[in-house]
mmCIF file with all atom_site columns, C-alpha atoms in Angstrom:
data_model
loop_
_atom_site.group_PDB
_atom_site.id
_atom_site.type_symbol
_atom_site.label_atom_id
_atom_site.label_alt_id
_atom_site.label_comp_id
_atom_site.label_asym_id
_atom_site.label_entity_id
_atom_site.label_seq_id
_atom_site.pdbx_PDB_ins_code
_atom_site.Cartn_x
_atom_site.Cartn_y
_atom_site.Cartn_z
_atom_site.occupancy
_atom_site.B_iso_or_equiv
_atom_site.pdbx_formal_charge
_atom_site.auth_seq_id
_atom_site.auth_comp_id
_atom_site.auth_asym_id
_atom_site.auth_atom_id
_atom_site.pdbx_PDB_model_num
ATOM 1   C CA . UNK Z 1 1   ? 12.665 -80.514  -144.973 1.00 42.00 ? 1   UNK Z CA 1
ATOM 2   C CA . UNK Z 1 2   ? 10.483 -82.995  -144.122 1.00 48.00 ? 2   UNK Z CA 1
ATOM 3   C CA . UNK Z 1 3   ? 11.079 -86.583  -145.391 1.00 53.00 ? 3   UNK Z CA 1
ATOM 4   C CA . UNK Z 1 4   ? 7.346  -87.112  -146.945 1.00 65.00 ? 4   UNK Z CA 1
ATOM 5   C CA . UNK Z 1 5   ? 7.275  -83.576  -148.631 1.00 79.00 ? 5   UNK Z CA 1
ATOM 6   C CA . UNK Z 1 6   ? 5.747  -84.283  -151.997 1.00 78.00 ? 6   UNK Z CA 1
ATOM 7   C CA . UNK Z 1 7   ? 7.198  -80.867  -153.299 1.00 87.00 ? 7   UNK Z CA 1
ATOM 8   C CA . UNK Z 1 8   ? 10.664 -81.318  -152.517 1.00 87.00 ? 8   UNK Z CA 1
ATOM 9   C CA . UNK Z 1 9   ? 10.169 -85.272  -153.434 1.00 88.00 ? 9   UNK Z CA 1
ATOM 10  C CA . UNK Z 1 10  ? 8.936  -83.761  -157.240 1.00 90.00 ? 10  UNK Z CA 1
ATOM 11  C CA . UNK Z 1 11  ? 12.383 -81.367  -157.420 1.00 91.00 ? 11  UNK Z CA 1
ATOM 12  C CA . UNK Z 1 12  ? 14.608 -84.475  -156.826 1.00 92.00 ? 12  UNK Z CA 1
ATOM 13  C CA . UNK Z 1 13  ? 12.293 -86.551  -159.170 1.00 91.00 ? 13  UNK Z CA 1
ATOM 14  C CA . UNK Z 1 14  ? 12.391 -84.036  -162.047 1.00 93.00 ? 14  UNK Z CA 1
ATOM 15  C CA . UNK Z 1 15  ? 16.251 -83.832  -161.587 1.00 94.00 ? 15  UNK Z CA 1
ATOM 16  C CA . UNK Z 1 16  ? 16.300 -87.597  -161.362 1.00 94.00 ? 16  UNK Z CA 1
ATOM 17  C CA . UNK Z 1 17  ? 14.165 -87.387  -165.074 1.00 94.00 ? 17  UNK Z CA 1
ATOM 18  C CA . UNK Z 1 18  ? 16.719 -84.704  -166.308 1.00 94.00 ? 18  UNK Z CA 1
ATOM 19  C CA . UNK Z 1 19  ? 19.905 -86.946  -165.490 1.00 94.00 ? 19  UNK Z CA 1
ATOM 20  C CA . UNK Z 1 20  ? 18.022 -89.978  -167.262 1.00 95.00 ? 20  UNK Z CA 1
ATOM 21  C CA . UNK Z 1 21  ? 17.315 -87.970  -170.394 1.00 95.00 ? 21  UNK Z CA 1
ATOM 22  C CA . UNK Z 1 22  ? 20.821 -87.014  -170.283 1.00 94.00 ? 22  UNK Z CA 1
ATOM 23  C CA . UNK Z 1 23  ? 21.934 -90.626  -170.034 1.00 95.00 ? 23  UNK Z CA 1
ATOM 24  C CA . UNK Z 1 24  ? 19.530 -91.580  -172.817 1.00 95.00 ? 24  UNK Z CA 1
ATOM 25  C CA . UNK Z 1 25  ? 20.960 -88.945  -175.132 1.00 95.00 ? 25  UNK Z CA 1
ATOM 26  C CA . UNK Z 1 26  ? 24.639 -90.018  -174.399 1.00 94.00 ? 26  UNK Z CA 1
ATOM 27  C CA . UNK Z 1 27  ? 23.838 -93.641  -175.081 1.00 95.00 ? 27  UNK Z CA 1
ATOM 28  C CA . UNK Z 1 28  ? 22.167 -93.111  -178.272 1.00 95.00 ? 28  UNK Z CA 1
ATOM 29  C CA . UNK Z 1 29  ? 25.008 -90.893  -179.227 1.00 94.00 ? 29  UNK Z CA 1
ATOM 30  C CA . UNK Z 1 30  ? 27.096 -93.830  -178.618 1.00 94.00 ? 30  UNK Z CA 1
ATOM 31  C CA . UNK Z 1 31  ? 25.044 -96.292  -180.465 1.00 94.00 ? 31  UNK Z CA 1
ATOM 32  C CA . UNK Z 1 32  ? 25.337 -93.905  -183.368 1.00 92.00 ? 32  UNK Z CA 1
ATOM 33  C CA . UNK Z 1 33  ? 29.046 -93.723  -183.275 1.00 90.00 ? 33  UNK Z CA 1
ATOM 34  C CA . UNK Z 1 34  ? 29.526 -97.244  -182.896 1.00 90.00 ? 34  UNK Z CA 1
ATOM 35  C CA . UNK Z 1 35  ? 26.934 -98.164  -185.616 1.00 89.00 ? 35  UNK Z CA 1
ATOM 36  C CA . UNK Z 1 36  ? 28.640 -95.820  -188.003 1.00 87.00 ? 36  UNK Z CA 1
ATOM 37  C CA . UNK Z 1 37  ? 32.118 -97.283  -187.405 1.00 84.00 ? 37  UNK Z CA 1
ATOM 38  C CA . UNK Z 1 38  ? 33.333 -94.330  -185.803 1.00 85.00 ? 38  UNK Z CA 1
ATOM 39  C CA . UNK Z 1 39  ? 35.298 -95.352  -182.704 1.00 82.00 ? 39  UNK Z CA 1
ATOM 40  C CA . UNK Z 1 40  ? 37.499 -92.099  -182.399 1.00 83.00 ? 40  UNK Z CA 1
ATOM 41  C CA . UNK Z 1 41  ? 34.967 -90.487  -179.832 1.00 82.00 ? 41  UNK Z CA 1
ATOM 42  C CA . UNK Z 1 42  ? 34.236 -93.916  -177.713 1.00 83.00 ? 42  UNK Z CA 1
ATOM 43  C CA . UNK Z 1 43  ? 36.480 -92.915  -174.632 1.00 83.00 ? 43  UNK Z CA 1
ATOM 44  C CA . UNK Z 1 44  ? 34.734 -89.308  -174.954 1.00 87.00 ? 44  UNK Z CA 1
ATOM 45  C CA . UNK Z 1 45  ? 31.308 -91.212  -174.881 1.00 87.00 ? 45  UNK Z CA 1
ATOM 46  C CA . UNK Z 1 46  ? 32.171 -94.114  -172.305 1.00 89.00 ? 46  UNK Z CA 1
ATOM 47  C CA . UNK Z 1 47  ? 33.424 -91.378  -169.750 1.00 91.00 ? 47  UNK Z CA 1
ATOM 48  C CA . UNK Z 1 48  ? 29.804 -89.141  -170.649 1.00 92.00 ? 48  UNK Z CA 1
ATOM 49  C CA . UNK Z 1 49  ? 28.142 -92.314  -170.069 1.00 93.00 ? 49  UNK Z CA 1
ATOM 50  C CA . UNK Z 1 50  ? 29.844 -93.123  -167.055 1.00 93.00 ? 50  UNK Z CA 1
ATOM 51  C CA . UNK Z 1 51  ? 29.733 -89.585  -165.344 1.00 94.00 ? 51  UNK Z CA 1
ATOM 52  C CA . UNK Z 1 52  ? 25.349 -89.680  -166.120 1.00 93.00 ? 52  UNK Z CA 1
ATOM 53  C CA . UNK Z 1 53  ? 25.191 -92.977  -164.526 1.00 93.00 ? 53  UNK Z CA 1
ATOM 54  C CA . UNK Z 1 54  ? 26.964 -91.667  -161.275 1.00 94.00 ? 54  UNK Z CA 1
ATOM 55  C CA . UNK Z 1 55  ? 24.727 -88.451  -161.480 1.00 93.00 ? 55  UNK Z CA 1
ATOM 56  C CA . UNK Z 1 56  ? 21.806 -90.615  -161.765 1.00 93.00 ? 56  UNK Z CA 1
ATOM 57  C CA . UNK Z 1 57  ? 22.634 -92.730  -158.914 1.00 93.00 ? 57  UNK Z CA 1
ATOM 58  C CA . UNK Z 1 58  ? 23.335 -89.705  -156.582 1.00 94.00 ? 58  UNK Z CA 1
ATOM 59  C CA . UNK Z 1 59  ? 20.096 -88.477  -156.945 1.00 92.00 ? 59  UNK Z CA 1
ATOM 60  C CA . UNK Z 1 60  ? 18.394 -92.048  -156.702 1.00 92.00 ? 60  UNK Z CA 1
ATOM 61  C CA . UNK Z 1 61  ? 20.165 -92.038  -153.260 1.00 92.00 ? 61  UNK Z CA 1
ATOM 62  C CA . UNK Z 1 62  ? 18.828 -88.186  -152.597 1.00 91.00 ? 62  UNK Z CA 1
ATOM 63  C CA . UNK Z 1 63  ? 15.196 -89.420  -153.275 1.00 90.00 ? 63  UNK Z CA 1
ATOM 64  C CA . UNK Z 1 64  ? 15.757 -92.581  -151.380 1.00 91.00 ? 64  UNK Z CA 1
ATOM 65  C CA . UNK Z 1 65  ? 16.795 -90.307  -148.294 1.00 90.00 ? 65  UNK Z CA 1
ATOM 66  C CA . UNK Z 1 66  ? 13.810 -88.036  -148.485 1.00 89.00 ? 66  UNK Z CA 1
ATOM 67  C CA . UNK Z 1 67  ? 11.337 -90.782  -149.030 1.00 88.00 ? 67  UNK Z CA 1
ATOM 68  C CA . UNK Z 1 68  ? 13.140 -92.924  -146.103 1.00 89.00 ? 68  UNK Z CA 1
ATOM 69  C CA . UNK Z 1 69  ? 13.741 -95.888  -148.013 1.00 89.00 ? 69  UNK Z CA 1
ATOM 70  C CA . UNK Z 1 70  ? 16.504 -98.579  -148.023 1.00 86.00 ? 70  UNK Z CA 1
ATOM 71  C CA . UNK Z 1 71  ? 16.721 -99.569  -151.260 1.00 86.00 ? 71  UNK Z CA 1
ATOM 72  C CA . UNK Z 1 72  ? 15.219 -99.162  -154.635 1.00 86.00 ? 72  UNK Z CA 1
ATOM 73  C CA . UNK Z 1 73  ? 12.542 -101.802 -154.289 1.00 89.00 ? 73  UNK Z CA 1
ATOM 74  C CA . UNK Z 1 74  ? 11.288 -100.328 -151.311 1.00 91.00 ? 74  UNK Z CA 1
ATOM 75  C CA . UNK Z 1 75  ? 11.528 -96.935  -152.842 1.00 90.00 ? 75  UNK Z CA 1
ATOM 76  C CA . UNK Z 1 76  ? 9.400  -98.366  -156.066 1.00 90.00 ? 76  UNK Z CA 1
ATOM 77  C CA . UNK Z 1 77  ? 6.916  -99.715  -153.898 1.00 91.00 ? 77  UNK Z CA 1
ATOM 78  C CA . UNK Z 1 78  ? 6.268  -96.428  -151.756 1.00 90.00 ? 78  UNK Z CA 1
ATOM 79  C CA . UNK Z 1 79  ? 6.563  -94.143  -154.902 1.00 90.00 ? 79  UNK Z CA 1
ATOM 80  C CA . UNK Z 1 80  ? 3.759  -96.250  -157.035 1.00 89.00 ? 80  UNK Z CA 1
ATOM 81  C CA . UNK Z 1 81  ? 1.315  -95.343  -154.313 1.00 89.00 ? 81  UNK Z CA 1
ATOM 82  C CA . UNK Z 1 82  ? 2.165  -91.594  -153.689 1.00 89.00 ? 82  UNK Z CA 1
ATOM 83  C CA . UNK Z 1 83  ? 1.496  -88.560  -155.111 1.00 87.00 ? 83  UNK Z CA 1
ATOM 84  C CA . UNK Z 1 84  ? 4.376  -88.673  -157.489 1.00 88.00 ? 84  UNK Z CA 1
ATOM 85  C CA . UNK Z 1 85  ? 3.523  -92.317  -158.823 1.00 91.00 ? 85  UNK Z CA 1
ATOM 86  C CA . UNK Z 1 86  ? 2.696  -90.858  -162.227 1.00 92.00 ? 86  UNK Z CA 1
ATOM 87  C CA . UNK Z 1 87  ? 6.414  -88.898  -162.934 1.00 91.00 ? 87  UNK Z CA 1
ATOM 88  C CA . UNK Z 1 88  ? 7.786  -92.232  -161.055 1.00 93.00 ? 88  UNK Z CA 1
ATOM 89  C CA . UNK Z 1 89  ? 6.478  -94.481  -163.471 1.00 93.00 ? 89  UNK Z CA 1
ATOM 90  C CA . UNK Z 1 90  ? 7.819  -92.373  -166.616 1.00 93.00 ? 90  UNK Z CA 1
ATOM 91  C CA . UNK Z 1 91  ? 11.191 -92.515  -164.794 1.00 93.00 ? 91  UNK Z CA 1
ATOM 92  C CA . UNK Z 1 92  ? 11.222 -96.129  -164.696 1.00 93.00 ? 92  UNK Z CA 1
ATOM 93  C CA . UNK Z 1 93  ? 9.810  -96.476  -168.254 1.00 95.00 ? 93  UNK Z CA 1
ATOM 94  C CA . UNK Z 1 94  ? 13.027 -94.223  -169.009 1.00 95.00 ? 94  UNK Z CA 1
ATOM 95  C CA . UNK Z 1 95  ? 15.498 -95.846  -166.846 1.00 94.00 ? 95  UNK Z CA 1
ATOM 96  C CA . UNK Z 1 96  ? 14.464 -99.270  -168.516 1.00 95.00 ? 96  UNK Z CA 1
ATOM 97  C CA . UNK Z 1 97  ? 14.895 -97.758  -172.117 1.00 96.00 ? 97  UNK Z CA 1
ATOM 98  C CA . UNK Z 1 98  ? 18.519 -96.777  -170.781 1.00 95.00 ? 98  UNK Z CA 1
ATOM 99  C CA . UNK Z 1 99  ? 19.301 -100.417 -169.478 1.00 95.00 ? 99  UNK Z CA 1
ATOM 100 C CA . UNK Z 1 100 ? 18.078 -101.785 -173.423 1.00 97.00 ? 100 UNK Z CA 1
ATOM 101 C CA . UNK Z 1 101 ? 20.175 -98.877  -175.185 1.00 96.00 ? 101 UNK Z CA 1
ATOM 102 C CA . UNK Z 1 102 ? 23.196 -99.935  -173.228 1.00 95.00 ? 102 UNK Z CA 1
ATOM 103 C CA . UNK Z 1 103 ? 22.693 -103.440 -173.894 1.00 96.00 ? 103 UNK Z CA 1
ATOM 104 C CA . UNK Z 1 104 ? 22.607 -102.797 -177.360 1.00 96.00 ? 104 UNK Z CA 1
ATOM 105 C CA . UNK Z 1 105 ? 25.579 -100.868 -177.251 1.00 94.00 ? 105 UNK Z CA 1
ATOM 106 C CA . UNK Z 1 106 ? 27.375 -103.461 -175.414 1.00 93.00 ? 106 UNK Z CA 1
ATOM 107 C CA . UNK Z 1 107 ? 26.836 -106.113 -178.276 1.00 94.00 ? 107 UNK Z CA 1
ATOM 108 C CA . UNK Z 1 108 ? 28.039 -103.322 -180.744 1.00 91.00 ? 108 UNK Z CA 1
ATOM 109 C CA . UNK Z 1 109 ? 31.401 -102.919 -178.616 1.00 90.00 ? 109 UNK Z CA 1
ATOM 110 C CA . UNK Z 1 110 ? 31.669 -106.678 -178.479 1.00 92.00 ? 110 UNK Z CA 1
ATOM 111 C CA . UNK Z 1 111 ? 31.423 -107.174 -182.159 1.00 89.00 ? 111 UNK Z CA 1
ATOM 112 C CA . UNK Z 1 112 ? 34.068 -104.257 -182.667 1.00 86.00 ? 112 UNK Z CA 1
ATOM 113 C CA . UNK Z 1 113 ? 36.516 -106.070 -180.057 1.00 88.00 ? 113 UNK Z CA 1
ATOM 114 C CA . UNK Z 1 114 ? 35.917 -109.401 -182.203 1.00 91.00 ? 114 UNK Z CA 1
ATOM 115 C CA . UNK Z 1 115 ? 36.829 -107.339 -185.277 1.00 88.00 ? 115 UNK Z CA 1
ATOM 116 C CA . UNK Z 1 116 ? 39.806 -105.720 -183.870 1.00 87.00 ? 116 UNK Z CA 1
ATOM 117 C CA . UNK Z 1 117 ? 40.724 -109.417 -182.491 1.00 89.00 ? 117 UNK Z CA 1
ATOM 118 C CA . UNK Z 1 118 ? 40.728 -111.012 -185.776 1.00 90.00 ? 118 UNK Z CA 1
ATOM 119 C CA . UNK Z 1 119 ? 42.690 -108.333 -187.355 1.00 87.00 ? 119 UNK Z CA 1
ATOM 120 C CA . UNK Z 1 120 ? 45.189 -108.276 -184.682 1.00 88.00 ? 120 UNK Z CA 1
ATOM 121 C CA . UNK Z 1 121 ? 45.348 -112.094 -185.021 1.00 84.00 ? 121 UNK Z CA 1
ATOM 122 C CA . UNK Z 1 122 ? 45.809 -111.699 -188.722 1.00 83.00 ? 122 UNK Z CA 1
ATOM 123 C CA . UNK Z 1 123 ? 48.545 -109.372 -188.373 1.00 82.00 ? 123 UNK Z CA 1
ATOM 124 C CA . UNK Z 1 124 ? 50.213 -111.641 -185.848 1.00 80.00 ? 124 UNK Z CA 1
ATOM 125 C CA . UNK Z 1 125 ? 50.110 -114.570 -188.245 1.00 75.00 ? 125 UNK Z CA 1
ATOM 126 C CA . UNK Z 1 126 ? 51.690 -112.696 -191.115 1.00 68.00 ? 126 UNK Z CA 1
ATOM 127 C CA . UNK Z 1 127 ? 54.630 -112.216 -189.148 1.00 59.00 ? 127 UNK Z CA 1
ATOM 128 C CA . UNK Z 1 128 ? 55.596 -115.732 -188.163 1.00 55.00 ? 128 UNK Z CA 1
ATOM 129 C CA . UNK Z 1 129 ? 58.083 -117.488 -190.342 1.00 52.00 ? 129 UNK Z CA 1
ATOM 130 C CA . UNK Z 1 130 ? 56.429 -120.097 -192.455 1.00 54.00 ? 130 UNK Z CA 1
ATOM 131 C CA . UNK Z 1 131 ? 58.061 -123.633 -192.946 1.00 55.00 ? 131 UNK Z CA 1
ATOM 132 C CA . UNK Z 1 132 ? 57.957 -125.549 -195.969 1.00 54.00 ? 132 UNK Z CA 1
ATOM 133 C CA . UNK Z 1 133 ? 58.568 -129.451 -196.338 1.00 53.00 ? 133 UNK Z CA 1
ATOM 134 C CA . UNK Z 1 134 ? 60.019 -130.894 -199.327 1.00 56.00 ? 134 UNK Z CA 1
ATOM 135 C CA . UNK Z 1 135 ? 56.645 -130.689 -201.204 1.00 57.00 ? 135 UNK Z CA 1
ATOM 136 C CA . UNK Z 1 136 ? 56.290 -127.195 -201.023 1.00 55.00 ? 136 UNK Z CA 1
ATOM 137 C CA . UNK Z 1 137 ? 53.885 -127.232 -198.779 1.00 57.00 ? 137 UNK Z CA 1
ATOM 138 C CA . UNK Z 1 138 ? 53.533 -125.185 -195.116 1.00 58.00 ? 138 UNK Z CA 1
ATOM 139 C CA . UNK Z 1 139 ? 53.459 -127.001 -192.512 1.00 55.00 ? 139 UNK Z CA 1
ATOM 140 C CA . UNK Z 1 140 ? 54.117 -126.556 -188.708 1.00 56.00 ? 140 UNK Z CA 1
ATOM 141 C CA . UNK Z 1 141 ? 57.469 -126.656 -187.591 1.00 54.00 ? 141 UNK Z CA 1
ATOM 142 C CA . UNK Z 1 142 ? 58.419 -130.288 -186.096 1.00 55.00 ? 142 UNK Z CA 1
ATOM 143 C CA . UNK Z 1 143 ? 59.274 -130.183 -182.196 1.00 52.00 ? 143 UNK Z CA 1
ATOM 144 C CA . UNK Z 1 144 ? 62.743 -131.581 -183.112 1.00 53.00 ? 144 UNK Z CA 1
ATOM 145 C CA . UNK Z 1 145 ? 63.624 -129.066 -185.867 1.00 50.00 ? 145 UNK Z CA 1
ATOM 146 C CA . UNK Z 1 146 ? 66.908 -127.378 -185.639 1.00 50.00 ? 146 UNK Z CA 1
ATOM 147 C CA . UNK Z 1 147 ? 67.620 -123.935 -186.633 1.00 51.00 ? 147 UNK Z CA 1
ATOM 148 C CA . UNK Z 1 148 ? 69.646 -123.815 -189.831 1.00 50.00 ? 148 UNK Z CA 1
ATOM 149 C CA . UNK Z 1 149 ? 73.204 -123.260 -189.399 1.00 49.00 ? 149 UNK Z CA 1
ATOM 150 C CA . UNK Z 1 150 ? 73.319 -124.406 -185.584 1.00 46.00 ? 150 UNK Z CA 1
ATOM 151 C CA . UNK Z 1 151 ? 73.548 -128.122 -185.984 1.00 44.00 ? 151 UNK Z CA 1
#
């Protein structure tokens, strides 16, 4: 196959578009699960997204090799001026959409992490023994405090 073969490049670009669309669907599904508070499938969602990212990266490398580029910036420059510029721009917009969705999901995941951490801290603090002064007020144990019956 010739490196400048537009038919082969179209096939690879079509595969890349399919992979990105699949990735977008997985990201949207993860967003729905996070928004609904359905955290049971997060590992499955994350694994599917990771597999989708790997697939996109593999196909992108294949396209770089076909075009004869060393990086995505060079690839973008060449394809913007090629016969497949229109589908390439569509792909770039789709990748941008995936990136935005991934960032939004990251915010939702971070919020969930804060919720879990807050709940864990509340459980841990409930398990601490409270110390009370003579007035019946709770206060932290003084540094020099002794355990009852040992002193």
